[in-house]
Amino acid sequence: MTWTLDTESARAAYEIAAEYTDAALLNHSVRSYAFGAEYADRHGLAYDAELLYVSALLHDMGLTAPFDSHTLPFEEAGGHVARVLTAGLGWPPARRARAEEVIVLHMRDDVSAADDVESHLLQVGTSADVSGLRLADFDPAFTEALLKERPRLGFGASFLALVEDQASRKPACAAAAYVAGGAASRITANPMDRVG
């Protein structure tokens, strides 16, 4: 079983993500897509798979050294990476803006599926993977297969260090509110990090 999409844009997003992120962050991005797509399928939600996949693969690019902005929150920096990449792929301006929006909104207040299905699915996917939120809604066999193909590789601890760094340098950003709201306890309580 695989959780990749085979379009020109999807392959380009994967290639860029693989070049600029470490294996733990890359696997998180793929798992975030997989959780979001599985959730959509289980709940009968129609969505743009390519838009969700590209957004998921690029959503944490602002946490990497080459794209870490000293002024912008990491999700906004990642949104700009998505705009630039998708412009090069020939996406029209409105679709490029959607990729940016999906990435930015994954760190904002909850977005309902009725309001914006791709943003909702990226929130579901990232929340499931980072802190185990809604994990009980997924078939354990699905989660086990996903972790076997895309192992965590110490993701929880490394991600926590990245968002804590963002919070300390950018105290007004969403990551700072996330950290202040108990991110460390939620991340360390993720049952996927206690498997095996």
Tab-separated table of C-alpha atoms in Angstrom:
chain	number	residue	atom	x	y	z
A	1	MET	CA	0.000	0.000	0.000
A	2	THR	CA	1.261	3.462	-0.793
A	3	TRP	CA	0.193	6.962	0.118
A	4	THR	CA	1.580	8.981	-2.738
A	5	LEU	CA	-0.161	10.646	-5.632
A	6	ASP	CA	1.166	10.238	-9.162
A	7	THR	CA	0.706	13.547	-10.960
A	8	GLU	CA	3.359	15.968	-12.194
A	9	SER	CA	2.568	18.388	-9.359
A	10	ALA	CA	2.497	15.651	-6.728
A	11	ARG	CA	5.847	14.275	-7.876
A	12	ALA	CA	7.383	17.764	-7.851
A	13	ALA	CA	6.070	18.479	-4.337
A	14	TYR	CA	7.440	15.167	-3.093
A	15	GLU	CA	10.808	15.791	-4.716
A	16	ILE	CA	11.115	19.240	-3.102
A	17	ALA	CA	9.947	17.966	0.288
A	18	ALA	CA	12.416	15.078	0.139
A	19	GLU	CA	15.242	17.445	-0.792
A	20	TYR	CA	14.643	19.959	1.993
A	21	THR	CA	13.229	17.976	4.923
A	22	ASP	CA	14.705	15.157	6.937
A	23	ALA	CA	13.114	11.703	6.797
A	24	ALA	CA	11.049	12.239	9.959
A	25	LEU	CA	9.460	15.448	8.653
A	26	LEU	CA	8.965	13.990	5.170
A	27	ASN	CA	7.221	10.934	6.599
A	28	HIS	CA	5.034	13.216	8.738
A	29	SER	CA	3.982	15.119	5.625
A	30	VAL	CA	3.046	11.924	3.795
A	31	ARG	CA	1.226	10.566	6.864
A	32	SER	CA	-0.663	13.858	7.210
A	33	TYR	CA	-1.958	13.444	3.671
A	34	ALA	CA	-2.786	9.788	4.259
A	35	PHE	CA	-4.741	10.488	7.447
A	36	GLY	CA	-6.618	13.337	5.767
A	37	ALA	CA	-7.446	11.282	2.674
A	38	GLU	CA	-8.522	8.281	4.742
A	39	TYR	CA	-10.722	10.506	6.892
A	40	ALA	CA	-12.321	11.975	3.771
A	41	ASP	CA	-12.979	8.528	2.330
A	42	ARG	CA	-14.476	7.266	5.607
A	43	HIS	CA	-16.741	10.310	5.887
A	44	GLY	CA	-17.722	10.591	2.226
A	45	LEU	CA	-16.053	13.973	1.728
A	46	ALA	CA	-15.293	15.044	-1.842
A	47	TYR	CA	-11.953	16.850	-2.073
A	48	ASP	CA	-9.198	17.834	-4.486
A	49	ALA	CA	-6.634	15.083	-3.869
A	50	GLU	CA	-3.815	16.842	-5.715
A	51	LEU	CA	-4.355	20.104	-3.835
A	52	LEU	CA	-4.410	18.278	-0.500
A	53	TYR	CA	-1.334	16.203	-1.360
A	54	VAL	CA	0.779	19.141	-2.536
A	55	SER	CA	-0.280	21.192	0.485
A	56	ALA	CA	0.466	18.336	2.875
A	57	LEU	CA	3.904	17.716	1.380
A	58	LEU	CA	4.852	21.392	1.650
A	59	HIS	CA	3.037	22.427	4.833
A	60	ASP	CA	6.114	22.335	7.079
A	61	MET	CA	8.679	23.720	4.636
A	62	GLY	CA	8.841	26.896	6.740
A	63	LEU	CA	10.385	24.802	9.523
A	64	THR	CA	13.424	23.989	7.386
A	65	ALA	CA	16.507	26.217	7.504
A	66	PRO	CA	16.371	27.376	3.873
A	67	PHE	CA	12.748	28.551	4.200
A	68	ASP	CA	12.558	29.582	7.858
A	69	SER	CA	11.536	33.238	7.754
A	70	HIS	CA	12.691	35.514	10.544
A	71	THR	CA	9.483	37.542	10.202
A	72	LEU	CA	6.744	35.125	9.087
A	73	PRO	CA	5.172	32.221	10.942
A	74	PHE	CA	6.360	28.908	9.516
A	75	GLU	CA	2.987	28.078	7.965
A	76	GLU	CA	2.961	31.366	6.060
A	77	ALA	CA	6.508	30.765	4.823
A	78	GLY	CA	5.452	27.272	3.749
A	79	GLY	CA	2.473	28.750	1.947
A	80	HIS	CA	4.806	30.960	-0.063
A	81	VAL	CA	6.928	27.936	-0.984
A	82	ALA	CA	3.758	26.268	-2.278
A	83	ARG	CA	2.823	29.336	-4.332
A	84	VAL	CA	6.250	29.504	-5.955
A	85	LEU	CA	6.428	25.779	-6.703
A	86	THR	CA	2.912	25.615	-8.114
A	87	ALA	CA	3.499	28.735	-10.220
A	88	GLY	CA	6.407	26.911	-11.798
A	89	LEU	CA	4.102	23.968	-12.418
A	90	GLY	CA	1.659	26.192	-14.263
A	91	TRP	CA	-1.120	26.289	-11.686
A	92	PRO	CA	-3.427	29.282	-12.220
A	93	PRO	CA	-3.272	32.073	-9.597
A	94	ALA	CA	-6.458	31.012	-7.784
A	95	ARG	CA	-5.233	27.415	-7.361
A	96	ARG	CA	-1.824	28.628	-6.160
A	97	ALA	CA	-3.617	30.804	-3.606
A	98	ARG	CA	-5.618	27.794	-2.461
A	99	ALA	CA	-2.456	25.781	-1.791
A	100	GLU	CA	-1.119	28.654	0.291
A	101	GLU	CA	-4.432	29.010	2.126
A	102	VAL	CA	-4.662	25.303	2.978
A	103	ILE	CA	-1.154	25.411	4.448
A	104	VAL	CA	-1.739	28.608	6.433
A	105	LEU	CA	-5.067	27.424	7.810
A	106	HIS	CA	-3.663	24.156	9.138
A	107	MET	CA	-2.305	26.186	12.090
A	108	ARG	CA	-5.394	28.338	12.592
A	109	ASP	CA	-8.705	27.814	14.372
A	110	ASP	CA	-10.653	24.754	13.366
A	111	VAL	CA	-11.974	24.877	9.808
A	112	SER	CA	-15.070	22.799	9.078
A	113	ALA	CA	-15.301	20.513	6.073
A	114	ALA	CA	-18.315	22.516	4.903
A	115	ASP	CA	-16.273	25.736	4.891
A	116	ASP	CA	-13.073	24.397	3.303
A	117	VAL	CA	-12.691	20.664	2.884
A	118	GLU	CA	-8.962	20.569	1.993
A	119	SER	CA	-7.997	22.817	4.919
A	120	HIS	CA	-10.155	20.689	7.221
A	121	LEU	CA	-8.511	17.510	5.963
A	122	LEU	CA	-4.999	18.889	6.446
A	123	GLN	CA	-5.951	19.890	9.994
A	124	VAL	CA	-7.329	16.387	10.636
A	125	GLY	CA	-4.258	14.747	9.115
A	126	THR	CA	-1.654	16.834	10.896
A	127	SER	CA	-3.493	16.653	14.234
A	128	ALA	CA	-3.774	12.879	14.021
A	129	ASP	CA	-0.109	12.532	13.223
A	130	VAL	CA	1.315	15.112	15.629
A	131	SER	CA	-0.765	14.452	18.725
A	132	GLY	CA	-2.951	11.442	17.981
A	133	LEU	CA	-6.146	13.504	17.814
A	134	ARG	CA	-9.042	11.409	16.411
A	135	LEU	CA	-6.681	8.431	16.078
A	136	ALA	CA	-9.407	6.143	17.435
A	137	ASP	CA	-11.527	7.052	14.380
A	138	PHE	CA	-9.069	5.285	12.092
A	139	ASP	CA	-8.920	1.542	11.553
A	140	PRO	CA	-5.924	0.271	13.570
A	141	ALA	CA	-4.866	-1.804	10.538
A	142	PHE	CA	-4.692	1.380	8.446
A	143	THR	CA	-2.578	3.163	11.068
A	144	GLU	CA	-0.295	0.156	11.511
A	145	ALA	CA	0.291	-0.149	7.753
A	146	LEU	CA	0.922	3.584	7.446
A	147	LEU	CA	3.483	3.541	10.270
A	148	LYS	CA	5.182	0.511	8.765
A	149	GLU	CA	5.580	2.247	5.404
A	150	ARG	CA	6.264	5.722	6.842
A	151	PRO	CA	7.830	5.228	10.306
A	152	ARG	CA	7.958	8.046	12.833
A	153	LEU	CA	11.762	8.086	13.246
A	154	GLY	CA	11.583	10.197	16.414
A	155	PHE	CA	9.210	12.687	14.792
A	156	GLY	CA	7.442	13.765	17.990
A	157	ALA	CA	10.549	15.017	19.775
A	158	SER	CA	12.065	16.620	16.680
A	159	PHE	CA	8.808	18.371	15.757
A	160	LEU	CA	8.362	19.670	19.286
A	161	ALA	CA	11.869	21.148	19.176
A	162	LEU	CA	11.073	22.849	15.864
A	163	VAL	CA	7.827	24.449	17.047
A	164	GLU	CA	9.359	25.481	20.376
A	165	ASP	CA	12.126	27.202	18.425
A	166	GLN	CA	9.535	29.004	16.292
A	167	ALA	CA	7.633	30.028	19.423
A	168	SER	CA	10.711	31.444	21.127
A	169	ARG	CA	11.762	33.490	18.086
A	170	LYS	CA	8.283	34.564	16.944
A	171	PRO	CA	6.188	35.026	20.095
A	172	ALA	CA	3.127	36.319	18.221
A	173	CYS	CA	2.890	33.333	15.836
A	174	ALA	CA	0.447	30.430	15.918
A	175	ALA	CA	3.248	28.074	16.961
A	176	ALA	CA	3.765	30.156	20.117
A	177	ALA	CA	0.081	29.836	21.005
A	178	TYR	CA	0.268	26.116	20.235
A	179	VAL	CA	3.273	25.654	22.518
A	180	ALA	CA	1.704	27.770	25.273
A	181	GLY	CA	-1.477	25.713	24.981
A	182	GLY	CA	0.239	22.476	25.989
A	183	ALA	CA	1.731	21.145	22.769
A	184	ALA	CA	4.482	19.279	24.598
A	185	SER	CA	2.085	17.179	26.667
A	186	ARG	CA	-0.139	16.405	23.668
A	187	ILE	CA	2.797	15.457	21.438
A	188	THR	CA	4.433	13.230	24.048
A	189	ALA	CA	1.085	11.551	24.762
A	190	ASN	CA	0.656	10.496	21.114
A	191	PRO	CA	-0.010	6.735	21.235
A	192	MET	CA	1.795	6.234	17.907
A	193	ASP	CA	5.059	7.069	19.679
A	194	ARG	CA	4.442	4.281	22.190
A	195	VAL	CA	3.995	1.548	19.603
A	196	GLY	CA	6.412	-1.327	19.945
